[in-house]
CSV table of C-alpha atoms in Angstrom, one decimal:
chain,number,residue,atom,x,y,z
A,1,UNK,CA,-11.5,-26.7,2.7
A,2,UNK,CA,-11.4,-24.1,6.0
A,3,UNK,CA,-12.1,-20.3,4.9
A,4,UNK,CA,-9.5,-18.5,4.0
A,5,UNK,CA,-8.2,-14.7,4.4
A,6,UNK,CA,-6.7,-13.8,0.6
A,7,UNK,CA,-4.9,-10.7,0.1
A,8,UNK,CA,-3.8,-9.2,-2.4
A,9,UNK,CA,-1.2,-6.8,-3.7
A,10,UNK,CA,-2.2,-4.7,-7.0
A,11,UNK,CA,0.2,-3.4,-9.5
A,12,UNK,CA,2.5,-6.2,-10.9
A,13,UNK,CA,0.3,-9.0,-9.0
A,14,UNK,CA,-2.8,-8.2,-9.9
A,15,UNK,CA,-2.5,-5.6,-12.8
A,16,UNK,CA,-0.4,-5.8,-16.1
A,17,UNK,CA,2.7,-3.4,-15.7
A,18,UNK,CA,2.1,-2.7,-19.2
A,19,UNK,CA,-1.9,-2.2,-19.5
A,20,UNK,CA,-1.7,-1.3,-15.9
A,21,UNK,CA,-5.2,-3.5,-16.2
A,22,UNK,CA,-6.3,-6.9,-13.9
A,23,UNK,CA,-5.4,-9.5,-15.6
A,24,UNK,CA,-8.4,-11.3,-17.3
A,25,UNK,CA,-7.8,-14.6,-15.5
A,26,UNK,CA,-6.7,-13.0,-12.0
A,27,UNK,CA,-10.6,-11.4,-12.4
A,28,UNK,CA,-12.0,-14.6,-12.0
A,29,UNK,CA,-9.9,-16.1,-10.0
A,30,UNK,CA,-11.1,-13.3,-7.2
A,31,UNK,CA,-14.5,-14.0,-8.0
A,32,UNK,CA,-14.2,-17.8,-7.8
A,33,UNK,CA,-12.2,-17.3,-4.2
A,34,UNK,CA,-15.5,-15.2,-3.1
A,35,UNK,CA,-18.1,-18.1,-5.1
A,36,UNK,CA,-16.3,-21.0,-2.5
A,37,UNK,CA,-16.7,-18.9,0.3
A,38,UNK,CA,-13.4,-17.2,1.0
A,39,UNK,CA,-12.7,-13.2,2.2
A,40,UNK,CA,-11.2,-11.7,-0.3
A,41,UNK,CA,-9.2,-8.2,-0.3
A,42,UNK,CA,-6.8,-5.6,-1.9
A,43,UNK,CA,-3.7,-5.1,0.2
A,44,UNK,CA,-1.8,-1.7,-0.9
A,45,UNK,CA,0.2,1.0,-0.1
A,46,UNK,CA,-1.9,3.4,-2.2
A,47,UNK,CA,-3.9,5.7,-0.4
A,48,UNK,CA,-7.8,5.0,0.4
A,49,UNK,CA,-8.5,7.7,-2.2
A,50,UNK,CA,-6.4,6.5,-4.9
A,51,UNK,CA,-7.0,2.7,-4.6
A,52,UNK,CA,-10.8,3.1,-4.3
A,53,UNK,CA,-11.5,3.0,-7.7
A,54,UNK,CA,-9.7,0.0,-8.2
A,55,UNK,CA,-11.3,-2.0,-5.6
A,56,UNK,CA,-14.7,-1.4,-6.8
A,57,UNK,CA,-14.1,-1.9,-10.6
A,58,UNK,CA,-12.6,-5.3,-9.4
A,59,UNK,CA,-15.8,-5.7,-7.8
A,60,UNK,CA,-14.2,-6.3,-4.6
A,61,UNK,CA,-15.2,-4.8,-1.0
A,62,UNK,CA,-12.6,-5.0,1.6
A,63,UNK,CA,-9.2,-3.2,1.7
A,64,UNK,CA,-6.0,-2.8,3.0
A,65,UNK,CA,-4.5,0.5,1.9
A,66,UNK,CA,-2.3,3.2,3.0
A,67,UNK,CA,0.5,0.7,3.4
A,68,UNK,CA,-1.0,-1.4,5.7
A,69,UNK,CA,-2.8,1.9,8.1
A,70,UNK,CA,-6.3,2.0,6.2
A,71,UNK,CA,-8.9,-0.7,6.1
A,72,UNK,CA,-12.1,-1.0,4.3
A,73,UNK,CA,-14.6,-3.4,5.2
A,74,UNK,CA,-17.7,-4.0,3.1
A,75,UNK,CA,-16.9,-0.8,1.0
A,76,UNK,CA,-16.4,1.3,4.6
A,77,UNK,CA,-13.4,2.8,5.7
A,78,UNK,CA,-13.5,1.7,9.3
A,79,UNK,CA,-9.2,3.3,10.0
A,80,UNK,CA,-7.2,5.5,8.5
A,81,UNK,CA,-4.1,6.1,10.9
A,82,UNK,CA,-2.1,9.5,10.2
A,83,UNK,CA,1.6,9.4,10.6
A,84,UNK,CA,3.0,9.8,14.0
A,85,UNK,CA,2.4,13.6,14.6
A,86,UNK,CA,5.7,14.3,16.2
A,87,UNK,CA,8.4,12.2,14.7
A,88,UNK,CA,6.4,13.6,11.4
A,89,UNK,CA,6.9,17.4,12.6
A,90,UNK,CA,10.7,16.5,13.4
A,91,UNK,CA,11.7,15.0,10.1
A,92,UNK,CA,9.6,19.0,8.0
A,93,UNK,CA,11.5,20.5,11.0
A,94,UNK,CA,14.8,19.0,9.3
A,95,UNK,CA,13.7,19.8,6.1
A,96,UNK,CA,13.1,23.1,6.3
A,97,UNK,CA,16.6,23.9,8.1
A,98,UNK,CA,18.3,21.6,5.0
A,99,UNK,CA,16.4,23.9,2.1
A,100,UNK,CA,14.3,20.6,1.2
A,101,UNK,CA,11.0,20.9,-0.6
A,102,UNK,CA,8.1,20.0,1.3
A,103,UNK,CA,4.7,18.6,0.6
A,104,UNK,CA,2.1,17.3,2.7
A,105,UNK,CA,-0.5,15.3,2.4
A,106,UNK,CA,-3.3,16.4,5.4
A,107,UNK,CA,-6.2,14.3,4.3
A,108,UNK,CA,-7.4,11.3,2.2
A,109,UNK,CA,-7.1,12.9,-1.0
A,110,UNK,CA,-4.9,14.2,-3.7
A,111,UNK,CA,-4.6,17.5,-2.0
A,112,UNK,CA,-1.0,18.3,-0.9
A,113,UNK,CA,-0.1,21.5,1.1
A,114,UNK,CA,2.8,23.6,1.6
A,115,UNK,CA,4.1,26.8,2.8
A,116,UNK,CA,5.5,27.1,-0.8
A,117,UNK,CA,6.5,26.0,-4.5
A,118,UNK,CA,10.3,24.6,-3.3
A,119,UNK,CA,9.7,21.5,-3.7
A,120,UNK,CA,8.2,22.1,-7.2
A,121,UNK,CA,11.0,24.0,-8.0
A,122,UNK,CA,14.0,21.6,-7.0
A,123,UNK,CA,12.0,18.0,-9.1
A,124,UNK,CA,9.2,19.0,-10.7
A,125,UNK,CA,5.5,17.9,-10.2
A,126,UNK,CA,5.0,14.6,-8.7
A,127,UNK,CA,4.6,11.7,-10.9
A,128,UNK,CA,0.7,11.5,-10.2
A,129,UNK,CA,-2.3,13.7,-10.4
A,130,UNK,CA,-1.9,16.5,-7.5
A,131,UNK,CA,-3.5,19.4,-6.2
A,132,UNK,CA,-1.4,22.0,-5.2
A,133,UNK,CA,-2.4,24.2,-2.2
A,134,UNK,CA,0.4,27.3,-1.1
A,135,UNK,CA,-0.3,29.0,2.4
A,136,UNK,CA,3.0,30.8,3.4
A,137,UNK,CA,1.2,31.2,6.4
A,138,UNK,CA,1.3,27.7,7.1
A,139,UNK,CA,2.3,26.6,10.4
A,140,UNK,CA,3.9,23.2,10.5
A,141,UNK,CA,4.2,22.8,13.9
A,142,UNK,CA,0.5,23.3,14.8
A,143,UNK,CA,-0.9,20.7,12.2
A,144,UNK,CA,-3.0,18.2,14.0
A,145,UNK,CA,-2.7,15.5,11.4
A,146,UNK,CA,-0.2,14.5,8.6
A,147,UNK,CA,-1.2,11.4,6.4
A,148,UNK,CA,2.1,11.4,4.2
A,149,UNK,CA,5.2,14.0,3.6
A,150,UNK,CA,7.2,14.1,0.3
A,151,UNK,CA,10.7,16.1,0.3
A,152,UNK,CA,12.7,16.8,-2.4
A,153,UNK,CA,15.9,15.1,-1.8
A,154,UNK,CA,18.0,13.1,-4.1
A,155,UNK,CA,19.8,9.9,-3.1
A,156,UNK,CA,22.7,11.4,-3.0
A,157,UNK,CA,21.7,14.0,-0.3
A,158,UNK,CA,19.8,11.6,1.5
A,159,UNK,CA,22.2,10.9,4.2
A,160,UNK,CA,22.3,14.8,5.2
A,161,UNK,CA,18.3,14.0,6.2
A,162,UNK,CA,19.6,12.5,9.4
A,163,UNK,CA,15.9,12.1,11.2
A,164,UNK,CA,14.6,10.1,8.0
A,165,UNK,CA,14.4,6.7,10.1
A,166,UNK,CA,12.1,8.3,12.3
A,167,UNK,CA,9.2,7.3,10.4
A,168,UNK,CA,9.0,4.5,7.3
A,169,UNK,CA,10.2,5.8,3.9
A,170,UNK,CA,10.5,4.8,0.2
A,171,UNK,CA,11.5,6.4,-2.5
A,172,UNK,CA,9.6,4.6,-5.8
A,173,UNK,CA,10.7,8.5,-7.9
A,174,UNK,CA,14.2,8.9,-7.6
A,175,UNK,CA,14.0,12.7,-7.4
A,176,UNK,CA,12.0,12.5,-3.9
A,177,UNK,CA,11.0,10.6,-0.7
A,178,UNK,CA,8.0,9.7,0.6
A,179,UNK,CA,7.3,9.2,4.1
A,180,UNK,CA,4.1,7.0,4.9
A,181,UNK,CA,2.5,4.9,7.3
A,182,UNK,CA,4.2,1.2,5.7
A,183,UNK,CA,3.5,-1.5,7.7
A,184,UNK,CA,1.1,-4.0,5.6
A,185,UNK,CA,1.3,-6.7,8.0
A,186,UNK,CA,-0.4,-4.9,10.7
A,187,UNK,CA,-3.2,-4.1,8.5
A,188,UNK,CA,-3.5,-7.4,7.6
A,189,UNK,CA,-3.6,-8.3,11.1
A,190,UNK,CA,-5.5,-5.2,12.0
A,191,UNK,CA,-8.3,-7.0,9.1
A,192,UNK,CA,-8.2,-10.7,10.8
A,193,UNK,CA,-8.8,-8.9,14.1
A,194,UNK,CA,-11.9,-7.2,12.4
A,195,UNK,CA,-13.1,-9.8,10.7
A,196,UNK,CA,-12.9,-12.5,13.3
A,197,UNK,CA,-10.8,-14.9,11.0
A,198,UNK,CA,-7.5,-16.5,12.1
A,199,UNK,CA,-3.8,-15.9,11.1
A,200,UNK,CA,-2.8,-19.2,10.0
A,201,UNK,CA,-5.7,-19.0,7.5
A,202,UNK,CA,-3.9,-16.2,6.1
A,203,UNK,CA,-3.1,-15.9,2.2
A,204,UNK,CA,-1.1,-12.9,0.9
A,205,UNK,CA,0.2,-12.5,-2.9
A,206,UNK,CA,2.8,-10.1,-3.8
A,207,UNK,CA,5.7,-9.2,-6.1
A,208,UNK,CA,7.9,-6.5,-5.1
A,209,UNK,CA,10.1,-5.4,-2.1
A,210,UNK,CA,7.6,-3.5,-0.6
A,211,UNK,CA,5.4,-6.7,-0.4
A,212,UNK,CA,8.3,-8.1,1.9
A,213,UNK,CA,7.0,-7.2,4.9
A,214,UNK,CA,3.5,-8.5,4.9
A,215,UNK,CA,5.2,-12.2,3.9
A,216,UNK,CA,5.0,-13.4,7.3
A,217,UNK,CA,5.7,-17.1,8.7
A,218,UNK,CA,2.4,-17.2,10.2
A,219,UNK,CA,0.7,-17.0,7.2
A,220,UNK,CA,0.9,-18.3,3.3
A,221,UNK,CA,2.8,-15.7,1.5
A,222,UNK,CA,3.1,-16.2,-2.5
A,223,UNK,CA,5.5,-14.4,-5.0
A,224,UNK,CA,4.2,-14.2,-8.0
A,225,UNK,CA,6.6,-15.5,-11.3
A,226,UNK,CA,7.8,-11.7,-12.3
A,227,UNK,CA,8.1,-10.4,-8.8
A,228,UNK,CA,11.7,-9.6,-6.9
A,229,UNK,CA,14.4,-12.1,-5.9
A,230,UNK,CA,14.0,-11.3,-2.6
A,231,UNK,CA,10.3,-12.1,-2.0
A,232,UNK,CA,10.8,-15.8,-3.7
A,233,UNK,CA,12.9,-16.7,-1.5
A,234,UNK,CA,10.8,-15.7,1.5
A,235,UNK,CA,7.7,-17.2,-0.2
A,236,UNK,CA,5.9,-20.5,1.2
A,237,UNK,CA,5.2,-20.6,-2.8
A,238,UNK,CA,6.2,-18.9,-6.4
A,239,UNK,CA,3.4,-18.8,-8.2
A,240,UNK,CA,4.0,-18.5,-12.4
A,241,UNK,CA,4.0,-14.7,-13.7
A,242,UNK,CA,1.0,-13.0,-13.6
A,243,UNK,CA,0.6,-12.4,-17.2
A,244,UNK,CA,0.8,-16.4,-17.3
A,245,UNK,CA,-2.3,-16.8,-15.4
A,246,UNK,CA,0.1,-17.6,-12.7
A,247,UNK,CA,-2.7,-16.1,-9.5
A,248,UNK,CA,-5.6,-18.3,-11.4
A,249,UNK,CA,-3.1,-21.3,-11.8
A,250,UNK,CA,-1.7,-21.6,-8.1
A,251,UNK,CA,-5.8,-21.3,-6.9
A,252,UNK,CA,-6.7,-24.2,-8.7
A,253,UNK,CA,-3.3,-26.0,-7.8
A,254,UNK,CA,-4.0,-25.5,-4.1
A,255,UNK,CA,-7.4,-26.4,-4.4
A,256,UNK,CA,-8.5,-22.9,-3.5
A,257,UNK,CA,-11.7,-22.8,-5.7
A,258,UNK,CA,-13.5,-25.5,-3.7
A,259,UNK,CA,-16.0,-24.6,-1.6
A,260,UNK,CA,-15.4,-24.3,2.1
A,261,UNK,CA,-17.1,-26.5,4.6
A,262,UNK,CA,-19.2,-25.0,7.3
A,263,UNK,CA,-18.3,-25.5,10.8
């Protein structure tokens, strides 16, 4: 058995959507992957701050995070890429002349700024713990870094945000979008690079659209049972649902539990 590079994705893959807790078996399985001698890793589009805490209670030490612009390598953050500074100040540029509510997200933590409470006002609180921090002295334009933007526009408005394409969106509340680096792949590649390993030794497990993009031909990509249409038929393999032991079953299947051999 060569080494291989897992990776993988945590709510719905990993987690229960009910318990919103690993899965007993999935737990081992991660440990049984490290045991034979494989790298093992989270690969999210939560930020560093927010998906810490998981990693380390799944006793794991390397990350992808951010959507692909964050890694962590045994328990370090070695990259953290902001948002492209100027596309970023075009799309709050928009905003602001559209009456959209605005909040930033400056740094790796649950602190998000804005000149005021618009955005507040038009949805409500975001739908996760937040820090609110109001400077109508703000200056947009002479921000040196921007990690993530929320606005405050509905699907129905969206098209009126004509410079959203600028930068990588999604929209997992209805009531607002988030802009955000979202490119897992390249983290994933950014990790092999790292880590010295090679593509084709490459194992990624997902279940949702947002997991699309890191299923790559040059690599093993497996859709978990429960996850989206889509991803299953872009999979090299559907794995049973994760409830159903499906990431512990598929390991042992594929004979990922052996120990590797040394060159």
């Amino acid at each position: 058995m060569r080494k291989k590079y897992f990776f993988f994705d945590i709510d719905g893959t990993l987690t229960n959507d009910q318990t919103k807790q690993i899965i007993p078996s999935s737990q081992l399985a991660l440990q049984k992957l490290e045991e034979a001698g494989h790298f093992v890793c989270i690969a999210t589009g939560r930020a560093h701050y927010k998906a810490r805490p998981f990693m380390e209670k799944v006793h794991l030490h390397n990350m992808v995070c951010c959507g692909g612009g964050a890694l962590v390598i045994d328990d370090e953050v070695v990259m953290n890429i902001p948002l492209d500074l100027e596309k970023a100040k075009t799309i709050i540029r928009q905003a602001e002349e559209l009456n959209i509510g605005i909040l930033l997200m400056l740094d790796d933590s649950k602190k998000c700024y804005s000149k005021n409470d618009l955005f507040v006002q038009q949805v409500g609180p975001r739908q996760e713990p937040t820090e609110y921090i109001y400077d109508p002295y703000m200056d947009y334009e002479s921000l040196k870094q921007i990690m993530k933007i929320y606005l405050s526009v509905s699907i129905e408005d969206e098209h009126k945000l004509t410079t959203k394409d600028l930068l990588g969106h999604l929209r997992y509340v209805k009531d607002y979008l988030m802009f955000q680096y979202d490119a897992k792949e390249k983290g994933i590649e950014a990790m092999i690079e790292h880590v010295h390993g090679n593509l084709e030794d490459v194992v990624v497990f997902g279940d949702g659209k947002n997991d699309l993009v890191m299923f790559d031909p040059r690599w093993t990509s497996v859709a978990m049972g429960n996850g989206c249409q889509e991803l299953k038929e872009k999979a090299t393999y559907v794995a049973d649902t994760n409830v159903n032991d499906g990431i512990y079953k598929i390991c042992e299947q594929m004979n990922w539990f052996e120990k590797i051999k040394k060159a």
